[in-house]
Amino acid sequence: MGSASIGYQIGISARFYGNFNLSSDVTVSSLPCKVDVSIKSLFSAPSSTHKECSNRARVCCSLPNTDEYCDEKFETPILDTIETPLQLKNLSVKELKLLADEIRTELHSVLWKKTQKSMNPSFAAIELTLALHYVFRAPVDNILWDAVEQTYAHKVLTRRWSAIPSRQKNGTSGVTSQLESEYDSFGTGHGCNSISAGLGLAVARDIKGKRDRVVAVIDNVTITAGQAYEAMSNAGYLDSNMIVILNDSRHSLHPNMEEGSKASISALSSIMSKIQSSKIFRKFRELAKAMTKRIGKGMYEWAAKVDEYARGMVGPTGSTLFEELGLYYIGPVDGHNIEDLVCVLREVSSLDSMGPVLVHVITEENRDAETGKNIVVKDRRTYSDCFVEALVMEAEKDRDIVVVHAGMEMDPSLLTFQERFPDRFFNVGMAEQHAVTFSAGLSSGGLKPFCIIPSAFLQRAYDQVVHDVDRQRKAVRFVITSAGLVGSDGPVLCGAFDIAFMSSLPNMIAMAPADEDELVNMVATAAYVTDRPVCFRFPRGSIVNRNYLVPTGLPIEIGRGRVLVEGQDVALLGYGAMVQNCLHAHSLLSKLGLNVTVADARFCKPLDIKLVRDLCQNHKFLITVEEGCVGGFGSHVAQFIALDGQLDGNIKWRPIVLPDGYIEEASPREQLALAGLTGHHIAATALSLLGRTREALLLMS
């Protein structure tokens, strides 16, 4: 018998990789024990719980025994017995509550201590996650998650917990992925996809004659996106059996919204939710519908209105909207009451031919606020900090400047603008399409909108960018944040494509700053342009100069780049943040006796054709460098030098771009190395072009 199986027999988790003290208080247990959970016993406190669990090792942690992950170990006796989610069915409800506390402790002790980010969304979904895996049989039944933040408890239960904290190269993905686990029925992306994908799985199941269940979990942030309502409308029309869980964490884009407008939990609502989900009530309702149909259309429609009105009186404000879309509404249900959750989900799962159902679950993100506060610790200022300070300066001078923000999360630095100009700041949440067209309308009304959207989220609004902004030459200023590689957020939030899809538009001005000085000047430039759309991108991370003080921005001449270092033979033409890597390559090459030229393009469109022509005519090799996909800045350069006849002469051109693939989670340094965009890679490319291959290999080693 292997060591893992021996450990399991004596009650030591197979996930425990630390040095176990054999002299500790260890007793042999018969875990996992079998507990018969009947309907009667489910809602009454069991006479005994895992007595064996309390006698287990006094020091037990389901994480590796390294200081990188946690400073102290916590007892997690129940969690350490869970090898698969199916084992939850052997637990009593009381033990499920204890397990929820253990998972909450692990999440706090590892993720919050390491990242200093709020774990409240993860905490809020723990009981819901346990109830889902308790009632349903994943991976046979499909459970789809819409928001990344809600999946951590799911990953704990599916044996991926030990690799979560690093979120680095070759570690566990921060999102759900079918490539990673059979328990992930569909990959999470930017949210609002769970209902659409779940409906697809449900229809495929019906066509293939299968009987598995489909559960789509969506929260009250991602449900604001239009795709969710398109999916619910289609689900109501197709009438396929599926369950939608609305995890309402009471989070709002408007923190001052009156409490009275939020759904509340009471004893009556709990009882009504159980009645609504019961098989008897549902069958009675279906029978009544069938009888009124036989009487006549008028009676059927009248009865349907009475039913909707009555259920609307019992349910919270807005609950009838889901009924109008064709989903049977149940709720609200207390998302932290495992008994209620299990009762409702069991009843819903037992209904075989009732169409789509929406279960409204109320959770509280602030239940663990004392341990889940968002603490931002910055040892260096970021590009976003400098951008906001520069924008505030411009807004002080120009009352027409307004800000529209869209995306899943708002950068904390934007609070500075919001607090200074509350009437000129609009955060629309995950409504990128609306944000773009809203900005176009603001521009038509004589204002100067800065539309701030992360690169990966701007992809969702491209049709609006094309037709509502660029084609109509609306002066919308797109601020593309999180451009390029994003470290531990991997391919989901990677901003790889914006250079290509924005610079391809006929009327768009596309630019990117090489450093914080250029960023401040580009804010001023964007405010200055009033006859067409403008976009500029900047990456995550720290600025170049640690003690930088934001000056007053000066508009840059449109389409004018600059030479930073004069050299010979090889010209490095960088775009955006990659200019810094070109300067690093110049430093490396200088040590080898090579003096190369470094130029900052500033603009992808319109391209500084005079600068590019001069570089081609005065050098043997031209290397373009960008943190974007094929088809971006380098393609614009190639198009020009080909048509201008430069490639017919002595110049040889080499592009350095992001590889044609998705770069998974890793540290920013590792991702740049994987992409071949470091200063060493750029310098090695130059050496190879000059025939100094051996030195190039030595440089890379």
Short mmCIF file of C-alpha atoms in Angstrom, two decimals, residues 397-679:
data_model
loop_
_atom_site.label_atom_id
_atom_site.label_comp_id
_atom_site.label_asym_id
_atom_site.label_seq_id
_atom_site.Cartn_x
_atom_site.Cartn_y
_atom_site.Cartn_z
CA LYS A 397 -9.47 72.65 -17.04
CA ASP A 398 -12.26 71.27 -19.23
CA ARG A 399 -15.77 70.80 -17.80
CA ASP A 400 -16.82 68.79 -20.86
CA ILE A 401 -14.62 65.83 -19.92
CA VAL A 402 -16.60 62.87 -18.58
CA VAL A 403 -15.63 59.26 -17.80
CA VAL A 404 -17.49 56.08 -18.72
CA HIS A 405 -16.15 52.87 -17.21
CA ALA A 406 -17.13 49.31 -18.14
CA GLY A 407 -15.82 45.91 -17.14
CA MET A 408 -15.99 43.41 -14.33
CA GLU A 409 -14.00 45.44 -11.79
CA MET A 410 -13.06 49.08 -11.47
CA ASP A 411 -9.45 49.97 -10.74
CA PRO A 412 -9.23 51.60 -7.29
CA SER A 413 -7.35 54.55 -8.76
CA LEU A 414 -10.52 55.64 -10.59
CA LEU A 415 -12.11 56.45 -7.25
CA THR A 416 -10.01 59.63 -7.28
CA PHE A 417 -11.86 60.89 -10.35
CA GLN A 418 -15.22 59.60 -9.14
CA GLU A 419 -14.90 61.42 -5.81
CA ARG A 420 -13.67 64.61 -7.43
CA PHE A 421 -16.29 64.66 -10.21
CA PRO A 422 -19.20 62.44 -9.13
CA ASP A 423 -21.58 63.91 -11.73
CA ARG A 424 -19.11 63.29 -14.55
CA PHE A 425 -18.33 59.65 -13.78
CA PHE A 426 -20.42 56.73 -15.05
CA ASN A 427 -19.67 53.13 -14.10
CA VAL A 428 -21.93 50.83 -16.14
CA GLY A 429 -20.51 47.49 -15.00
CA MET A 430 -20.43 44.59 -17.43
CA ALA A 431 -22.24 46.50 -20.17
CA GLU A 432 -19.40 47.21 -22.58
CA GLN A 433 -21.65 47.52 -25.63
CA HIS A 434 -23.81 50.07 -23.87
CA ALA A 435 -20.71 51.91 -22.60
CA VAL A 436 -19.42 52.43 -26.14
CA THR A 437 -22.70 53.64 -27.64
CA PHE A 438 -23.45 55.68 -24.50
CA SER A 439 -20.08 57.38 -24.99
CA ALA A 440 -20.94 58.05 -28.63
CA GLY A 441 -24.15 59.71 -27.48
CA LEU A 442 -22.27 61.83 -24.95
CA SER A 443 -19.93 62.94 -27.74
CA SER A 444 -22.89 63.82 -29.95
CA GLY A 445 -24.19 65.93 -27.08
CA GLY A 446 -21.04 68.04 -27.00
CA LEU A 447 -19.11 66.31 -24.20
CA LYS A 448 -15.67 64.72 -24.28
CA PRO A 449 -16.09 61.12 -23.08
CA PHE A 450 -13.14 59.00 -22.00
CA CYS A 451 -14.42 55.42 -22.31
CA ILE A 452 -12.29 53.23 -20.02
CA ILE A 453 -12.48 49.50 -20.75
CA PRO A 454 -9.89 46.74 -20.18
CA SER A 455 -8.54 45.36 -23.43
CA ALA A 456 -10.07 41.90 -22.99
CA PHE A 457 -13.53 43.37 -22.29
CA LEU A 458 -13.42 45.82 -25.19
CA GLN A 459 -13.60 42.79 -27.49
CA ARG A 460 -17.23 42.36 -26.45
CA ALA A 461 -18.18 45.78 -27.82
CA TYR A 462 -16.36 45.75 -31.14
CA ASP A 463 -19.49 46.06 -33.28
CA GLN A 464 -20.45 49.24 -31.42
CA VAL A 465 -16.90 50.58 -31.80
CA VAL A 466 -17.14 50.06 -35.56
CA HIS A 467 -20.65 51.30 -36.31
CA ASP A 468 -21.57 53.66 -33.49
CA VAL A 469 -18.21 55.36 -33.13
CA ASP A 470 -15.68 54.95 -35.93
CA ARG A 471 -18.04 54.92 -38.92
CA GLN A 472 -19.75 58.06 -37.61
CA ARG A 473 -16.44 59.70 -36.61
CA LYS A 474 -17.62 60.25 -33.04
CA ALA A 475 -14.93 61.75 -30.82
CA VAL A 476 -14.84 59.00 -28.21
CA ARG A 477 -11.54 58.55 -26.39
CA PHE A 478 -10.96 54.86 -25.68
CA VAL A 479 -8.67 54.18 -22.74
CA ILE A 480 -7.59 50.54 -23.07
CA THR A 481 -6.33 49.26 -19.73
CA SER A 482 -4.68 45.91 -18.87
CA ALA A 483 -3.12 45.89 -22.32
CA GLY A 484 -0.80 43.00 -23.12
CA LEU A 485 0.11 40.19 -20.73
CA VAL A 486 -1.56 40.18 -17.31
CA GLY A 487 0.37 37.61 -15.27
CA SER A 488 -1.75 35.43 -13.00
CA ASP A 489 -4.97 36.35 -14.85
CA GLY A 490 -3.64 34.42 -17.83
CA PRO A 491 -5.44 34.29 -21.19
CA VAL A 492 -8.85 35.28 -19.81
CA LEU A 493 -7.90 38.92 -19.21
CA CYS A 494 -4.91 39.11 -21.55
CA GLY A 495 -5.06 42.17 -23.79
CA ALA A 496 -3.51 40.65 -26.89
CA PHE A 497 -5.77 41.79 -29.71
CA ASP A 498 -6.66 45.47 -29.28
CA ILE A 499 -3.76 46.84 -31.36
CA ALA A 500 -4.93 44.78 -34.33
CA PHE A 501 -8.67 45.35 -34.09
CA MET A 502 -8.55 49.04 -33.18
CA SER A 503 -5.84 50.12 -35.65
CA SER A 504 -7.71 48.44 -38.52
CA LEU A 505 -10.54 50.99 -38.28
CA PRO A 506 -10.37 53.75 -40.95
CA ASN A 507 -10.99 56.78 -38.69
CA MET A 508 -9.29 55.63 -35.48
CA ILE A 509 -6.17 57.23 -34.03
CA ALA A 510 -4.27 54.46 -32.23
CA MET A 511 -1.37 55.26 -29.90
CA ALA A 512 0.49 53.77 -26.95
CA PRO A 513 2.81 55.41 -24.40
CA ALA A 514 6.34 54.16 -23.80
CA ASP A 515 6.40 55.49 -20.24
CA GLU A 516 4.48 57.63 -17.78
CA ASP A 517 5.53 60.92 -19.41
CA GLU A 518 4.11 59.79 -22.71
CA LEU A 519 0.94 58.55 -21.00
CA VAL A 520 0.30 61.98 -19.48
CA ASN A 521 0.87 63.63 -22.85
CA MET A 522 -1.45 61.17 -24.59
CA VAL A 523 -4.24 62.00 -22.15
CA ALA A 524 -3.81 65.65 -23.18
CA THR A 525 -3.67 64.62 -26.85
CA ALA A 526 -6.90 62.63 -26.58
CA ALA A 527 -8.66 65.58 -24.92
CA TYR A 528 -7.41 67.83 -27.74
CA VAL A 529 -8.81 65.67 -30.59
CA THR A 530 -12.45 66.50 -31.32
CA ASP A 531 -13.08 65.34 -34.89
CA ARG A 532 -12.59 61.54 -34.70
CA PRO A 533 -12.14 58.68 -32.26
CA VAL A 534 -8.89 58.08 -30.39
CA CYS A 535 -7.57 55.11 -28.46
CA PHE A 536 -4.49 54.55 -26.35
CA ARG A 537 -3.43 51.50 -24.37
CA PHE A 538 -1.28 50.98 -21.32
CA PRO A 539 -0.31 47.88 -19.33
CA ARG A 540 -0.81 46.81 -15.78
CA GLY A 541 2.03 47.23 -13.41
CA SER A 542 4.43 49.83 -12.13
CA ILE A 543 5.63 52.91 -13.93
CA VAL A 544 9.28 53.36 -14.90
CA ASN A 545 10.17 56.17 -12.48
CA ARG A 546 9.43 55.30 -8.85
CA ASN A 547 9.19 58.92 -7.63
CA TYR A 548 7.31 60.28 -10.62
CA LEU A 549 5.28 63.46 -10.18
CA VAL A 550 2.59 63.92 -12.83
CA PRO A 551 3.20 67.12 -14.80
CA THR A 552 0.76 69.03 -16.96
CA GLY A 553 0.28 67.07 -20.17
CA LEU A 554 1.28 68.47 -23.56
CA PRO A 555 -0.51 67.33 -26.74
CA ILE A 556 1.63 65.28 -29.12
CA GLU A 557 1.59 65.92 -32.86
CA ILE A 558 -0.63 63.23 -34.35
CA GLY A 559 1.38 60.59 -36.19
CA ARG A 560 4.80 61.70 -34.98
CA GLY A 561 7.23 59.22 -33.38
CA ARG A 562 10.66 59.87 -31.93
CA VAL A 563 14.20 58.48 -31.89
CA LEU A 564 15.48 57.80 -28.39
CA VAL A 565 18.96 56.48 -29.14
CA GLU A 566 20.95 56.96 -32.35
CA GLY A 567 22.88 53.95 -33.59
CA GLN A 568 23.75 52.02 -36.70
CA ASP A 569 23.13 48.74 -38.56
CA VAL A 570 20.11 47.68 -36.44
CA ALA A 571 17.04 49.77 -35.60
CA LEU A 572 14.67 48.71 -32.82
CA LEU A 573 11.23 50.26 -33.33
CA GLY A 574 9.08 49.71 -30.24
CA TYR A 575 5.40 50.36 -29.68
CA GLY A 576 4.05 51.19 -26.24
CA ALA A 577 5.56 49.56 -23.17
CA MET A 578 7.88 47.44 -25.32
CA VAL A 579 10.01 50.53 -25.91
CA GLN A 580 11.44 49.92 -22.42
CA ASN A 581 12.44 46.39 -23.43
CA CYS A 582 14.08 47.78 -26.56
CA LEU A 583 16.12 50.12 -24.35
CA HIS A 584 17.09 47.13 -22.22
CA ALA A 585 18.20 45.30 -25.36
CA HIS A 586 20.24 48.34 -26.35
CA SER A 587 21.99 48.21 -22.97
CA LEU A 588 22.82 44.51 -23.42
CA LEU A 589 24.11 45.03 -26.94
CA SER A 590 26.23 48.01 -25.89
CA LYS A 591 28.17 45.69 -23.60
CA LEU A 592 28.96 43.58 -26.67
CA GLY A 593 30.21 46.60 -28.62
CA LEU A 594 27.05 47.15 -30.67
CA ASN A 595 25.37 50.52 -30.85
CA VAL A 596 21.83 50.12 -32.15
CA THR A 597 19.10 52.67 -32.74
CA VAL A 598 16.02 52.70 -30.51
CA ALA A 599 12.89 54.51 -31.68
CA ASP A 600 9.47 55.01 -30.08
CA ALA A 601 6.68 54.75 -32.67
CA ARG A 602 4.05 56.31 -30.38
CA PHE A 603 1.40 55.86 -33.07
CA CYS A 604 0.28 52.72 -34.82
CA LYS A 605 -2.21 54.75 -36.83
CA PRO A 606 -1.46 57.10 -38.42
CA LEU A 607 2.02 55.65 -38.71
CA ASP A 608 4.99 58.02 -38.73
CA ILE A 609 6.03 57.11 -42.26
CA LYS A 610 8.90 59.59 -42.30
CA LEU A 611 10.43 57.97 -39.20
CA VAL A 612 10.00 54.46 -40.62
CA ARG A 613 11.46 55.48 -43.99
CA ASP A 614 14.50 57.06 -42.33
CA LEU A 615 15.10 53.94 -40.21
CA CYS A 616 14.95 51.75 -43.31
CA GLN A 617 17.29 53.92 -45.33
CA ASN A 618 19.92 54.28 -42.60
CA HIS A 619 20.04 50.73 -41.24
CA LYS A 620 20.47 47.20 -42.51
CA PHE A 621 17.93 45.65 -40.18
CA LEU A 622 14.63 46.86 -38.75
CA ILE A 623 13.05 45.04 -35.79
CA THR A 624 9.55 46.01 -34.67
CA VAL A 625 8.49 45.05 -31.16
CA GLU A 626 4.95 45.06 -29.71
CA GLU A 627 3.03 43.33 -26.93
CA GLY A 628 0.20 42.31 -29.21
CA CYS A 629 -0.87 39.64 -31.67
CA VAL A 630 0.02 39.21 -35.33
CA GLY A 631 -1.77 41.81 -37.43
CA GLY A 632 -1.01 44.80 -35.22
CA PHE A 633 1.70 47.44 -35.28
CA GLY A 634 4.27 45.33 -37.15
CA SER A 635 1.75 44.61 -39.89
CA HIS A 636 1.16 48.33 -40.42
CA VAL A 637 4.91 48.86 -40.70
CA ALA A 638 5.24 45.94 -43.13
CA GLN A 639 2.38 47.28 -45.26
CA PHE A 640 4.05 50.66 -45.57
CA ILE A 641 7.63 49.53 -46.25
CA ALA A 642 6.38 47.05 -48.85
CA LEU A 643 4.33 49.65 -50.72
CA ASP A 644 7.05 52.27 -50.30
CA GLY A 645 9.60 49.96 -51.94
CA GLN A 646 11.84 49.78 -48.90
CA LEU A 647 11.82 45.99 -48.94
CA ASP A 648 13.19 46.13 -52.49
CA GLY A 649 16.39 47.65 -51.14
CA ASN A 650 18.87 46.55 -48.47
CA ILE A 651 16.64 46.64 -45.42
CA LYS A 652 15.63 43.38 -43.73
CA TRP A 653 12.61 43.45 -41.40
CA ARG A 654 11.82 41.19 -38.47
CA PRO A 655 8.69 41.47 -36.27
CA ILE A 656 8.55 40.44 -32.62
CA VAL A 657 4.96 39.93 -31.47
CA LEU A 658 3.00 37.73 -29.08
CA PRO A 659 2.95 34.09 -30.22
CA ASP A 660 -0.09 32.72 -32.02
CA GLY A 661 -1.53 31.04 -28.96
CA TYR A 662 -2.86 31.68 -25.46
CA ILE A 663 -0.28 32.18 -22.74
CA GLU A 664 -1.45 30.59 -19.51
CA GLU A 665 -1.06 31.93 -15.97
CA ALA A 666 2.50 32.74 -14.93
CA SER A 667 4.38 35.64 -13.42
CA PRO A 668 4.71 38.67 -15.73
CA ARG A 669 8.43 37.96 -16.12
CA GLU A 670 7.76 34.34 -17.08
CA GLN A 671 5.06 35.34 -19.54
CA LEU A 672 7.33 37.82 -21.30
CA ALA A 673 9.98 35.13 -21.58
CA LEU A 674 7.47 32.64 -22.98
CA ALA A 675 6.37 35.25 -25.51
CA GLY A 676 9.95 36.10 -26.52
CA LEU A 677 9.50 39.78 -25.64
CA THR A 678 12.23 40.33 -23.04
CA GLY A 679 15.22 42.58 -23.62
#
